[in-house]
C-alpha positions as protocol buffer text, in pm:
chain_id: "A"
residue {
  index: 1
  type: ALA
  ca { x: -5249 y: 769 z: -1885 }
}
residue {
  index: 2
  type: VAL
  ca { x: -5054 y: 700 z: -1571 }
}
residue {
  index: 3
  type: ALA
  ca { x: -5279 y: 405 z: -1481 }
}
residue {
  index: 4
  type: THR
  ca { x: -5242 y: 261 z: -1830 }
}
residue {
  index: 5
  type: VAL
  ca { x: -4862 y: 265 z: -1811 }
}
residue {
  index: 6
  type: ALA
  ca { x: -4863 y: 115 z: -1463 }
}
residue {
  index: 7
  type: HIS
  ca { x: -5073 y: -183 z: -1571 }
}
residue {
  index: 8
  type: ALA
  ca { x: -4912 y: -239 z: -1909 }
}
residue {
  index: 9
  type: PRO
  ca { x: -4758 y: -590 z: -1947 }
}
residue {
  index: 10
  type: PRO
  ca { x: -4380 y: -592 z: -1900 }
}
residue {
  index: 11
  type: ALA
  ca { x: -4164 y: -591 z: -2212 }
}
residue {
  index: 12
  type: ARG
  ca { x: -3986 y: -915 z: -2289 }
}
residue {
  index: 13
  type: ILE
  ca { x: -3610 y: -878 z: -2237 }
}
residue {
  index: 14
  type: PRO
  ca { x: -3383 y: -1085 z: -2464 }
}
residue {
  index: 15
  type: ALA
  ca { x: -3194 y: -1361 z: -2283 }
}
residue {
  index: 16
  type: ALA
  ca { x: -2855 y: -1218 z: -2389 }
}
residue {
  index: 17
  type: MET
  ca { x: -2940 y: -883 z: -2231 }
}
residue {
  index: 18
  type: LEU
  ca { x: -3045 y: -1056 z: -1912 }
}
residue {
  index: 19
  type: ARG
  ca { x: -2711 y: -1235 z: -1893 }
}
residue {
  index: 20
  type: LEU
  ca { x: -2523 y: -908 z: -1941 }
}
residue {
  index: 21
  type: ALA
  ca { x: -2733 y: -740 z: -1675 }
}
residue {
  index: 22
  type: ARG
  ca { x: -2670 y: -1021 z: -1428 }
}
residue {
  index: 23
  type: ALA
  ca { x: -2295 y: -1007 z: -1497 }
}
residue {
  index: 24
  type: GLY
  ca { x: -2296 y: -632 z: -1438 }
}
residue {
  index: 25
  type: ARG
  ca { x: -2492 y: -674 z: -1115 }
}
residue {
  index: 26
  type: ARG
  ca { x: -2251 y: -939 z: -989 }
}
residue {
  index: 27
  type: PHE
  ca { x: -1958 y: -707 z: -1056 }
}
residue {
  index: 28
  type: SER
  ca { x: -2118 y: -399 z: -903 }
}
residue {
  index: 29
  type: THR
  ca { x: -2238 y: -571 z: -586 }
}
residue {
  index: 30
  type: ALA
  ca { x: -1966 y: -827 z: -516 }
}
residue {
  index: 31
  type: ALA
  ca { x: -1641 y: -747 z: -695 }
}
residue {
  index: 32
  type: LYS
  ca { x: -1604 y: -369 z: -695 }
}
residue {
  index: 33
  type: HIS
  ca { x: -1284 y: -260 z: -525 }
}
residue {
  index: 34
  type: THR
  ca { x: -1252 y: 49 z: -309 }
}
residue {
  index: 35
  type: LEU
  ca { x: -965 y: 264 z: -187 }
}
residue {
  index: 36
  type: PRO
  ca { x: -881 y: 161 z: 171 }
}
residue {
  index: 37
  type: ASP
  ca { x: -847 y: 435 z: 431 }
}
residue {
  index: 38
  type: LEU
  ca { x: -499 y: 511 z: 558 }
}
residue {
  index: 39
  type: PRO
  ca { x: -463 y: 364 z: 909 }
}
residue {
  index: 40
  type: TYR
  ca { x: -305 y: 692 z: 1026 }
}
residue {
  index: 41
  type: GLU
  ca { x: -298 y: 1060 z: 934 }
}
residue {
  index: 42
  type: ALA
  ca { x: -111 y: 1156 z: 617 }
}
residue {
  index: 43
  type: SER
  ca { x: 140 y: 1352 z: 826 }
}
residue {
  index: 44
  type: ALA
  ca { x: 195 y: 1070 z: 1079 }
}
residue {
  index: 45
  type: LEU
  ca { x: 500 y: 923 z: 904 }
}
residue {
  index: 46
  type: GLU
  ca { x: 697 y: 1247 z: 896 }
}
residue {
  index: 47
  type: PRO
  ca { x: 987 y: 1310 z: 873 }
}
residue {
  index: 48
  type: ALA
  ca { x: 1047 y: 976 z: 696 }
}
residue {
  index: 49
  type: ILE
  ca { x: 763 y: 1038 z: 447 }
}
residue {
  index: 50
  type: SER
  ca { x: 604 y: 1380 z: 408 }
}
residue {
  index: 51
  type: ALA
  ca { x: 232 y: 1446 z: 432 }
}
residue {
  index: 52
  type: GLU
  ca { x: 231 y: 1581 z: 76 }
}
residue {
  index: 53
  type: ILE
  ca { x: 373 y: 1257 z: -61 }
}
residue {
  index: 54
  type: MET
  ca { x: 127 y: 1049 z: 139 }
}
residue {
  index: 55
  type: GLN
  ca { x: -170 y: 1254 z: 20 }
}
residue {
  index: 56
  type: LEU
  ca { x: -68 y: 1225 z: -344 }
}
residue {
  index: 57
  type: HIS
  ca { x: 45 y: 864 z: -321 }
}
residue {
  index: 58
  type: HIS
  ca { x: -270 y: 739 z: -148 }
}
residue {
  index: 59
  type: GLY
  ca { x: -537 y: 980 z: -270 }
}
residue {
  index: 60
  type: LYS
  ca { x: -421 y: 1010 z: -630 }
}
residue {
  index: 61
  type: HIS
  ca { x: -198 y: 720 z: -735 }
}
residue {
  index: 62
  type: HIS
  ca { x: -358 y: 436 z: -539 }
}
residue {
  index: 63
  type: ASN
  ca { x: -703 y: 571 z: -613 }
}
residue {
  index: 64
  type: THR
  ca { x: -622 y: 568 z: -985 }
}
residue {
  index: 65
  type: TYR
  ca { x: -525 y: 201 z: -968 }
}
residue {
  index: 66
  type: VAL
  ca { x: -856 y: 121 z: -798 }
}
residue {
  index: 67
  type: THR
  ca { x: -1058 y: 320 z: -1051 }
}
residue {
  index: 68
  type: ASN
  ca { x: -883 y: 164 z: -1350 }
}
residue {
  index: 69
  type: LEU
  ca { x: -905 y: -186 z: -1201 }
}
residue {
  index: 70
  type: ASN
  ca { x: -1280 y: -156 z: -1159 }
}
residue {
  index: 71
  type: ALA
  ca { x: -1317 y: -26 z: -1515 }
}
residue {
  index: 72
  type: ALA
  ca { x: -1108 y: -312 z: -1654 }
}
residue {
  index: 73
  type: LEU
  ca { x: -1299 y: -574 z: -1453 }
}
residue {
  index: 74
  type: GLU
  ca { x: -1631 y: -433 z: -1571 }
}
residue {
  index: 75
  type: LYS
  ca { x: -1515 y: -452 z: -1932 }
}
residue {
  index: 76
  type: TYR
  ca { x: -1387 y: -805 z: -1869 }
}
residue {
  index: 77
  type: ALA
  ca { x: -1723 y: -914 z: -1727 }
}
residue {
  index: 78
  type: ASP
  ca { x: -1895 y: -769 z: -2031 }
}
residue {
  index: 79
  type: ALA
  ca { x: -1653 y: -944 z: -2268 }
}
residue {
  index: 80
  type: GLU
  ca { x: -1691 y: -1274 z: -2081 }
}
residue {
  index: 81
  type: ALA
  ca { x: -2069 y: -1251 z: -2097 }
}
residue {
  index: 82
  type: LYS
  ca { x: -2042 y: -1198 z: -2474 }
}
residue {
  index: 83
  type: GLY
  ca { x: -1788 y: -1477 z: -2514 }
}
residue {
  index: 84
  type: ASP
  ca { x: -1539 y: -1227 z: -2660 }
}
residue {
  index: 85
  type: VAL
  ca { x: -1214 y: -1411 z: -2579 }
}
residue {
  index: 86
  type: ALA
  ca { x: -996 y: -1165 z: -2772 }
}
residue {
  index: 87
  type: ALA
  ca { x: -1124 y: -875 z: -2561 }
}
residue {
  index: 88
  type: MET
  ca { x: -1077 y: -1079 z: -2243 }
}
residue {
  index: 89
  type: ILE
  ca { x: -713 y: -1144 z: -2333 }
}
residue {
  index: 90
  type: ALA
  ca { x: -654 y: -780 z: -2426 }
}
residue {
  index: 91
  type: LEU
  ca { x: -779 y: -667 z: -2083 }
}
residue {
  index: 92
  type: GLN
  ca { x: -549 y: -891 z: -1880 }
}
residue {
  index: 93
  type: GLY
  ca { x: -259 y: -643 z: -1893 }
}
residue {
  index: 94
  type: ALA
  ca { x: -472 y: -366 z: -1742 }
}
residue {
  index: 95
  type: ILE
  ca { x: -607 y: -602 z: -1475 }
}
residue {
  index: 96
  type: LYS
  ca { x: -256 y: -720 z: -1383 }
}
residue {
  index: 97
  type: PHE
  ca { x: -111 y: -368 z: -1368 }
}
residue {
  index: 98
  type: ASN
  ca { x: -394 y: -194 z: -1184 }
}
residue {
  index: 99
  type: GLY
  ca { x: -482 y: -498 z: -973 }
}
residue {
  index: 100
  type: GLY
  ca { x: -119 y: -531 z: -872 }
}
residue {
  index: 101
  type: GLY
  ca { x: -108 y: -162 z: -787 }
}
residue {
  index: 102
  type: HIS
  ca { x: -412 y: -198 z: -565 }
}
residue {
  index: 103
  type: VAL
  ca { x: -285 y: -514 z: -392 }
}
residue {
  index: 104
  type: ASN
  ca { x: 68 y: -379 z: -342 }
}
residue {
  index: 105
  type: HIS
  ca { x: -39 y: -44 z: -200 }
}
residue {
  index: 106
  type: SER
  ca { x: -298 y: -202 z: 29 }
}
residue {
  index: 107
  type: ILE
  ca { x: -12 y: -400 z: 185 }
}
residue {
  index: 108
  type: PHE
  ca { x: 224 y: -101 z: 185 }
}
residue {
  index: 109
  type: TRP
  ca { x: 4 y: 127 z: 398 }
}
residue {
  index: 110
  type: THR
  ca { x: -31 y: -139 z: 669 }
}
residue {
  index: 111
  type: ASN
  ca { x: 343 y: -219 z: 655 }
}
residue {
  index: 112
  type: LEU
  ca { x: 407 y: 133 z: 786 }
}
residue {
  index: 113
  type: ALA
  ca { x: 322 y: 296 z: 1117 }
}
residue {
  index: 114
  type: PRO
  ca { x: 402 y: 620 z: 1300 }
}
residue {
  index: 115
  type: THR
  ca { x: 683 y: 601 z: 1555 }
}
residue {
  index: 116
  type: THR
  ca { x: 424 y: 683 z: 1822 }
}
residue {
  index: 117
  type: CYS
  ca { x: 251 y: 355 z: 1734 }
}
residue {
  index: 118
  type: GLY
  ca { x: 561 y: 138 z: 1723 }
}
residue {
  index: 119
  type: GLY
  ca { x: 688 y: 224 z: 1376 }
}
residue {
  index: 120
  type: GLY
  ca { x: 1052 y: 127 z: 1339 }
}
residue {
  index: 121
  type: ASP
  ca { x: 1054 y: -94 z: 1649 }
}
residue {
  index: 122
  type: ALA
  ca { x: 1168 y: -438 z: 1533 }
}
residue {
  index: 123
  type: SER
  ca { x: 1111 y: -583 z: 1880 }
}
residue {
  index: 124
  type: ALA
  ca { x: 737 y: -565 z: 1801 }
}
residue {
  index: 125
  type: GLY
  ca { x: 796 y: -855 z: 1559 }
}
residue {
  index: 126
  type: PRO
  ca { x: 1002 y: -1107 z: 1759 }
}
residue {
  index: 127
  type: THR
  ca { x: 938 y: -1406 z: 1531 }
}
residue {
  index: 128
  type: VAL
  ca { x: 1028 y: -1230 z: 1208 }
}
residue {
  index: 129
  type: LYS
  ca { x: 1321 y: -1054 z: 1376 }
}
residue {
  index: 130
  type: ALA
  ca { x: 1463 y: -1388 z: 1494 }
}
residue {
  index: 131
  type: ALA
  ca { x: 1417 y: -1538 z: 1146 }
}
residue {
  index: 132
  type: ILE
  ca { x: 1594 y: -1240 z: 988 }
}
residue {
  index: 133
  type: GLU
  ca { x: 1884 y: -1261 z: 1233 }
}
residue {
  index: 134
  type: LYS
  ca { x: 1918 y: -1636 z: 1174 }
}
residue {
  index: 135
  type: GLN
  ca { x: 1925 y: -1592 z: 797 }
}
residue {
  index: 136
  type: TRP
  ca { x: 2122 y: -1267 z: 753 }
}
residue {
  index: 137
  type: GLY
  ca { x: 2317 y: -1253 z: 1079 }
}
residue {
  index: 138
  type: SER
  ca { x: 2165 y: -928 z: 1203 }
}
residue {
  index: 139
  type: LEU
  ca { x: 1884 y: -684 z: 1133 }
}
residue {
  index: 140
  type: ASP
  ca { x: 2135 y: -429 z: 1005 }
}
residue {
  index: 141
  type: ALA
  ca { x: 2282 y: -681 z: 761 }
}
residue {
  index: 142
  type: PHE
  ca { x: 1935 y: -768 z: 634 }
}
residue {
  index: 143
  type: GLN
  ca { x: 1843 y: -401 z: 585 }
}
residue {
  index: 144
  type: SER
  ca { x: 2168 y: -334 z: 399 }
}
residue {
  index: 145
  type: THR
  ca { x: 2106 y: -629 z: 165 }
}
residue {
  index: 146
  type: PHE
  ca { x: 1741 y: -534 z: 117 }
}
residue {
  index: 147
  type: ASN
  ca { x: 1828 y: -170 z: 43 }
}
residue {
  index: 148
  type: ALA
  ca { x: 2103 y: -257 z: -204 }
}
residue {
  index: 149
  type: THR
  ca { x: 1878 y: -504 z: -387 }
}
residue {
  index: 150
  type: THR
  ca { x: 1582 y: -266 z: -397 }
}
residue {
  index: 151
  type: ALA
  ca { x: 1784 y: 43 z: -490 }
}
residue {
  index: 152
  type: ALA
  ca { x: 1903 y: -149 z: -797 }
}
residue {
  index: 153
  type: VAL
  ca { x: 1549 y: -188 z: -937 }
}
residue {
  index: 154
  type: GLN
  ca { x: 1559 y: -41 z: -1286 }
}
residue {
  index: 155
  type: GLY
  ca { x: 1284 y: 211 z: -1347 }
}
residue {
  index: 156
  type: SER
  ca { x: 981 y: 146 z: -1128 }
}
residue {
  index: 157
  type: GLY
  ca { x: 901 y: -143 z: -900 }
}
residue {
  index: 158
  type: TRP
  ca { x: 901 y: -283 z: -549 }
}
residue {
  index: 159
  type: GLY
  ca { x: 1137 y: -443 z: -300 }
}
residue {
  index: 160
  type: TRP
  ca { x: 992 y: -726 z: -92 }
}
residue {
  index: 161
  type: LEU
  ca { x: 1056 y: -947 z: 204 }
}
residue {
  index: 162
  type: GLY
  ca { x: 861 y: -1263 z: 128 }
}
residue {
  index: 163
  type: TYR
  ca { x: 805 y: -1603 z: 280 }
}
residue {
  index: 164
  type: ASP
  ca { x: 870 y: -1922 z: 85 }
}
residue {
  index: 165
  type: LYS
  ca { x: 618 y: -2175 z: 221 }
}
residue {
  index: 166
  type: GLY
  ca { x: 789 y: -2470 z: 55 }
}
residue {
  index: 167
  type: ALA
  ca { x: 1138 y: -2393 z: 184 }
}
residue {
  index: 168
  type: LYS
  ca { x: 1003 y: -2239 z: 507 }
}
residue {
  index: 169
  type: THR
  ca { x: 1242 y: -1947 z: 471 }
}
residue {
  index: 170
  type: LEU
  ca { x: 1247 y: -1572 z: 415 }
}
residue {
  index: 171
  type: LYS
  ca { x: 1355 y: -1425 z: 83 }
}
residue {
  index: 172
  type: ILE
  ca { x: 1434 y: -1080 z: -51 }
}
residue {
  index: 173
  type: ALA
  ca { x: 1285 y: -1020 z: -394 }
}
residue {
  index: 174
  type: THR
  ca { x: 1209 y: -738 z: -635 }
}
residue {
  index: 175
  type: CYS
  ca { x: 920 y: -698 z: -877 }
}
residue {
  index: 176
  type: ALA
  ca { x: 898 y: -466 z: -1176 }
}
residue {
  index: 177
  type: ASN
  ca { x: 621 y: -211 z: -1218 }
}
residue {
  index: 178
  type: GLN
  ca { x: 316 y: -325 z: -1016 }
}
residue {
  index: 179
  type: ASP
  ca { x: 367 y: -700 z: -1048 }
}
residue {
  index: 180
  type: PRO
  ca { x: 247 y: -855 z: -720 }
}
residue {
  index: 181
  type: LEU
  ca { x: 494 y: -1068 z: -525 }
}
residue {
  index: 182
  type: SER
  ca { x: 248 y: -1358 z: -525 }
}
residue {
  index: 183
  type: MET
  ca { x: 336 y: -1412 z: -893 }
}
residue {
  index: 184
  type: THR
  ca { x: 676 y: -1540 z: -775 }
}
residue {
  index: 185
  type: GLY
  ca { x: 519 y: -1791 z: -535 }
}
residue {
  index: 186
  type: LEU
  ca { x: 626 y: -1595 z: -226 }
}
residue {
  index: 187
  type: VAL
  ca { x: 390 y: -1466 z: 42 }
}
residue {
  index: 188
  type: PRO
  ca { x: 434 y: -1089 z: 85 }
}
residue {
  index: 189
  type: LEU
  ca { x: 543 y: -979 z: 433 }
}
residue {
  index: 190
  type: LEU
  ca { x: 693 y: -635 z: 373 }
}
residue {
  index: 191
  type: GLY
  ca { x: 687 y: -429 z: 55 }
}
residue {
  index: 192
  type: ILE
  ca { x: 868 y: -103 z: -19 }
}
residue {
  index: 193
  type: ASP
  ca { x: 746 y: 102 z: -314 }
}
residue {
  index: 194
  type: VAL
  ca { x: 1031 y: 245 z: -522 }
}
residue {
  index: 195
  type: TRP
  ca { x: 824 y: 412 z: -789 }
}
residue {
  index: 196
  type: GLU
  ca { x: 938 y: 775 z: -796 }
}
residue {
  index: 197
  type: HIS
  ca { x: 595 y: 896 z: -685 }
}
residue {
  index: 198
  type: ALA
  ca { x: 668 y: 730 z: -348 }
}
residue {
  index: 199
  type: TYR
  ca { x: 966 y: 952 z: -268 }
}
residue {
  index: 200
  type: TYR
  ca { x: 1070 y: 1202 z: -539 }
}
residue {
  index: 201
  type: LEU
  ca { x: 908 y: 1514 z: -390 }
}
residue {
  index: 202
  type: GLN
  ca { x: 1114 y: 1464 z: -77 }
}
residue {
  index: 203
  type: TYR
  ca { x: 1425 y: 1269 z: -175 }
}
residue {
  index: 204
  type: LYS
  ca { x: 1453 y: 1372 z: -542 }
}
residue {
  index: 205
  type: ASN
  ca { x: 1649 y: 1103 z: -731 }
}
residue {
  index: 206
  type: VAL
  ca { x: 1835 y: 973 z: -423 }
}
residue {
  index: 207
  type: ARG
  ca { x: 1647 y: 646 z: -379 }
}
residue {
  index: 208
  type: PRO
  ca { x: 1897 y: 506 z: -123 }
}
residue {
  index: 209
  type: ASP
  ca { x: 1819 y: 790 z: 121 }
}
residue {
  index: 210
  type: TYR
  ca { x: 1448 y: 708 z: 100 }
}
residue {
  index: 211
  type: LEU
  ca { x: 1518 y: 339 z: 161 }
}
residue {
  index: 212
  type: LYS
  ca { x: 1736 y: 420 z: 461 }
}
residue {
  index: 213
  type: ALA
  ca { x: 1473 y: 649 z: 615 }
}
residue {
  index: 214
  type: ILE
  ca { x: 1171 y: 425 z: 567 }
}
residue {
  index: 215
  type: TRP
  ca { x: 1295 y: 166 z: 817 }
}
residue {
  index: 216
  type: GLY
  ca { x: 1215 y: 419 z: 1088 }
}
residue {
  index: 217
  type: VAL
  ca { x: 842 y: 374 z: 1019 }
}
residue {
  index: 218
  type: VAL
  ca { x: 818 y: 3 z: 931 }
}
residue {
  index: 219
  type: ASN
  ca { x: 531 y: -161 z: 1118 }
}
residue {
  index: 220
  type: TRP
  ca { x: 705 y: -474 z: 1243 }
}
residue {
  index: 221
  type: ARG
  ca { x: 392 y: -585 z: 1425 }
}
residue {
  index: 222
  type: ASN
  ca { x: 216 y: -606 z: 1089 }
}
residue {
  index: 223
  type: VAL
  ca { x: 509 y: -788 z: 927 }
}
residue {
  index: 224
  type: GLU
  ca { x: 511 y: -1031 z: 1219 }
}
residue {
  index: 225
  type: GLN
  ca { x: 141 y: -1110 z: 1179 }
}
residue {
  index: 226
  type: ARG
  ca { x: 182 y: -1169 z: 808 }
}
residue {
  index: 227
  type: LEU
  ca { x: 462 y: -1417 z: 879 }
}
residue {
  index: 228
  type: LEU
  ca { x: 260 y: -1601 z: 1143 }
}
residue {
  index: 229
  type: ASP
  ca { x: -37 y: -1624 z: 903 }
}
residue {
  index: 230
  type: ALA
  ca { x: 189 y: -1752 z: 625 }
}
residue {
  index: 231
  type: GLN
  ca { x: 334 y: -2023 z: 851 }
}
residue {
  index: 232
  type: LYS
  ca { x: -6 y: -2170 z: 936 }
}
């Protein structure tokens, strides 16, 4: 019986099923997103950000965005293979929200660094520091403007320092929910998450205190590199 099964002619697979299978394979092998590792220990940003917040923020919240993004993209690939335009349109909200969450957080973790690795040291980013001082007068003035603008975000969102390639200048911007800064045409250099899950366990509802503290762990070397890449 085993030999008979082994030598039986292969079943003919309908062309539509083959297309779906190929689409699924392309997604699973080339487009599946994964949760990036933190570039430091969860406790490394204390006291600015507690280990508990980092563990929940990275391991739970960011991971959920990745999981939901992959699920939405898989459904989108299936809908595209079937030519189901209505389903493709319906999935765009989930892709934007979860994709934005994944993109934003992937930038956020690298925008931060422990003080033992240069976190908070603006001299590690001389080009961006000079550009900030030229535009806002001083680093302190920039941080005050950034904090006031970001603290005013209604509900959930992000505060950003971005680079305008056309005007060759820096800009402060805010984005609602998980909308990525790239939607505004700016290149993201530094993003600060002001969803409550980023700070509430430690700072309660006092968002300005969180914004003031986080500058002590900003990875200016990373912000500098992002600016240099954007200027190329």
